[in-house]
C-alpha cells in the first residue's frame, strides 16, 4: 500500500456525465437545478473553440447565470 502523503500523481482532468455533474451540484452542493444547467452550458462552451466575438457573449452569459 502507498501512503496518502501526496506522492501519488493527481489527475488533471476527469470525465463526468451530465447526470453526475447535476447530482454533485444539486444533491451535494445545494445548487438549484437551473444553476446546474447553466454550469453545463458554460462547460460545453469552454470545450468548444470560439472566436473573439463570442468571448464577450460568454462573459455576459456567465454574469447573468451567476449574479
PDB file of C-alpha atoms in Angstrom:
ATOM      1  CA  UNK A   1       0.000   0.000   0.000  1.00  0.00           C
ATOM      2  CA  UNK A   2       1.104   3.524  -0.693  1.00  0.00           C
ATOM      3  CA  UNK A   3       0.804   6.250   1.866  1.00  0.00           C
ATOM      4  CA  UNK A   4      -1.527   9.119   1.069  1.00  0.00           C
ATOM      5  CA  UNK A   5       1.189  11.702   1.510  1.00  0.00           C
ATOM      6  CA  UNK A   6       0.916  13.445  -1.834  1.00  0.00           C
ATOM      7  CA  UNK A   7       3.345  11.171  -3.667  1.00  0.00           C
ATOM      8  CA  UNK A   8       0.624   9.857  -5.922  1.00  0.00           C
ATOM      9  CA  UNK A   9       0.081  11.507  -9.249  1.00  0.00           C
ATOM     10  CA  UNK A  10      -3.017  13.656  -9.281  1.00  0.00           C
ATOM     11  CA  UNK A  11      -5.420  13.703 -12.164  1.00  0.00           C
ATOM     12  CA  UNK A  12      -5.606  16.900 -14.145  1.00  0.00           C
ATOM     13  CA  UNK A  13      -8.945  16.026 -15.746  1.00  0.00           C
ATOM     14  CA  UNK A  14     -11.899  13.749 -15.145  1.00  0.00           C
ATOM     15  CA  UNK A  15     -14.843  12.757 -17.305  1.00  0.00           C
ATOM     16  CA  UNK A  16     -18.313  13.077 -15.822  1.00  0.00           C
ATOM     17  CA  UNK A  17     -21.741  12.651 -17.362  1.00  0.00           C
ATOM     18  CA  UNK A  18     -24.268  15.435 -17.238  1.00  0.00           C
ATOM     19  CA  UNK A  19     -26.265  13.419 -14.709  1.00  0.00           C
ATOM     20  CA  UNK A  20     -23.205  13.030 -12.466  1.00  0.00           C
ATOM     21  CA  UNK A  21     -22.464  16.749 -12.631  1.00  0.00           C
ATOM     22  CA  UNK A  22     -26.058  17.598 -11.785  1.00  0.00           C
ATOM     23  CA  UNK A  23     -26.059  15.124  -8.881  1.00  0.00           C
ATOM     24  CA  UNK A  24     -22.888  16.679  -7.453  1.00  0.00           C
ATOM     25  CA  UNK A  25     -24.049  20.269  -7.858  1.00  0.00           C
ATOM     26  CA  UNK A  26     -27.655  19.804  -6.754  1.00  0.00           C
ATOM     27  CA  UNK A  27     -27.544  16.949  -4.241  1.00  0.00           C
ATOM     28  CA  UNK A  28     -24.198  17.559  -2.590  1.00  0.00           C
ATOM     29  CA  UNK A  29     -23.574  21.274  -3.060  1.00  0.00           C
ATOM     30  CA  UNK A  30     -27.135  22.553  -2.752  1.00  0.00           C
ATOM     31  CA  UNK A  31     -27.321  24.284  -6.142  1.00  0.00           C
ATOM     32  CA  UNK A  32     -30.635  24.777  -7.897  1.00  0.00           C
ATOM     33  CA  UNK A  33     -31.235  22.583 -10.981  1.00  0.00           C
ATOM     34  CA  UNK A  34     -31.317  25.725 -13.158  1.00  0.00           C
ATOM     35  CA  UNK A  35     -27.837  26.655 -11.908  1.00  0.00           C
ATOM     36  CA  UNK A  36     -26.580  23.175 -12.762  1.00  0.00           C
ATOM     37  CA  UNK A  37     -27.987  23.629 -16.285  1.00  0.00           C
ATOM     38  CA  UNK A  38     -26.215  26.971 -16.605  1.00  0.00           C
ATOM     39  CA  UNK A  39     -22.974  25.351 -15.406  1.00  0.00           C
ATOM     40  CA  UNK A  40     -23.367  22.612 -18.027  1.00  0.00           C
ATOM     41  CA  UNK A  41     -23.833  25.174 -20.795  1.00  0.00           C
ATOM     42  CA  UNK A  42     -20.736  27.064 -19.644  1.00  0.00           C
ATOM     43  CA  UNK A  43     -18.716  23.833 -19.530  1.00  0.00           C
ATOM     44  CA  UNK A  44     -19.784  22.988 -23.092  1.00  0.00           C
ATOM     45  CA  UNK A  45     -18.716  26.454 -24.243  1.00  0.00           C
ATOM     46  CA  UNK A  46     -15.320  26.009 -22.581  1.00  0.00           C
ATOM     47  CA  UNK A  47     -14.666  22.827 -24.546  1.00  0.00           C
ATOM     48  CA  UNK A  48     -15.538  24.301 -27.940  1.00  0.00           C
ATOM     49  CA  UNK A  49     -13.355  26.770 -29.827  1.00  0.00           C
ATOM     50  CA  UNK A  50     -14.726  30.296 -30.061  1.00  0.00           C
ATOM     51  CA  UNK A  51     -13.699  33.488 -31.768  1.00  0.00           C
ATOM     52  CA  UNK A  52     -13.102  36.807 -30.048  1.00  0.00           C
ATOM     53  CA  UNK A  53     -16.679  37.999 -30.619  1.00  0.00           C
ATOM     54  CA  UNK A  54     -18.000  35.076 -28.628  1.00  0.00           C
ATOM     55  CA  UNK A  55     -15.798  35.926 -25.629  1.00  0.00           C
ATOM     56  CA  UNK A  56     -17.905  38.957 -24.832  1.00  0.00           C
ATOM     57  CA  UNK A  57     -21.114  36.923 -25.158  1.00  0.00           C
ATOM     58  CA  UNK A  58     -19.636  34.175 -22.944  1.00  0.00           C
ATOM     59  CA  UNK A  59     -18.771  36.645 -20.187  1.00  0.00           C
ATOM     60  CA  UNK A  60     -22.218  38.243 -20.419  1.00  0.00           C
ATOM     61  CA  UNK A  61     -23.899  34.826 -20.097  1.00  0.00           C
ATOM     62  CA  UNK A  62     -21.637  33.919 -17.177  1.00  0.00           C
ATOM     63  CA  UNK A  63     -22.538  37.128 -15.361  1.00  0.00           C
ATOM     64  CA  UNK A  64     -26.234  36.518 -15.990  1.00  0.00           C
ATOM     65  CA  UNK A  65     -26.033  32.928 -14.712  1.00  0.00           C
ATOM     66  CA  UNK A  66     -24.068  33.639 -11.547  1.00  0.00           C
ATOM     67  CA  UNK A  67     -25.052  37.099 -10.306  1.00  0.00           C
TER      68      UNK A  67
END
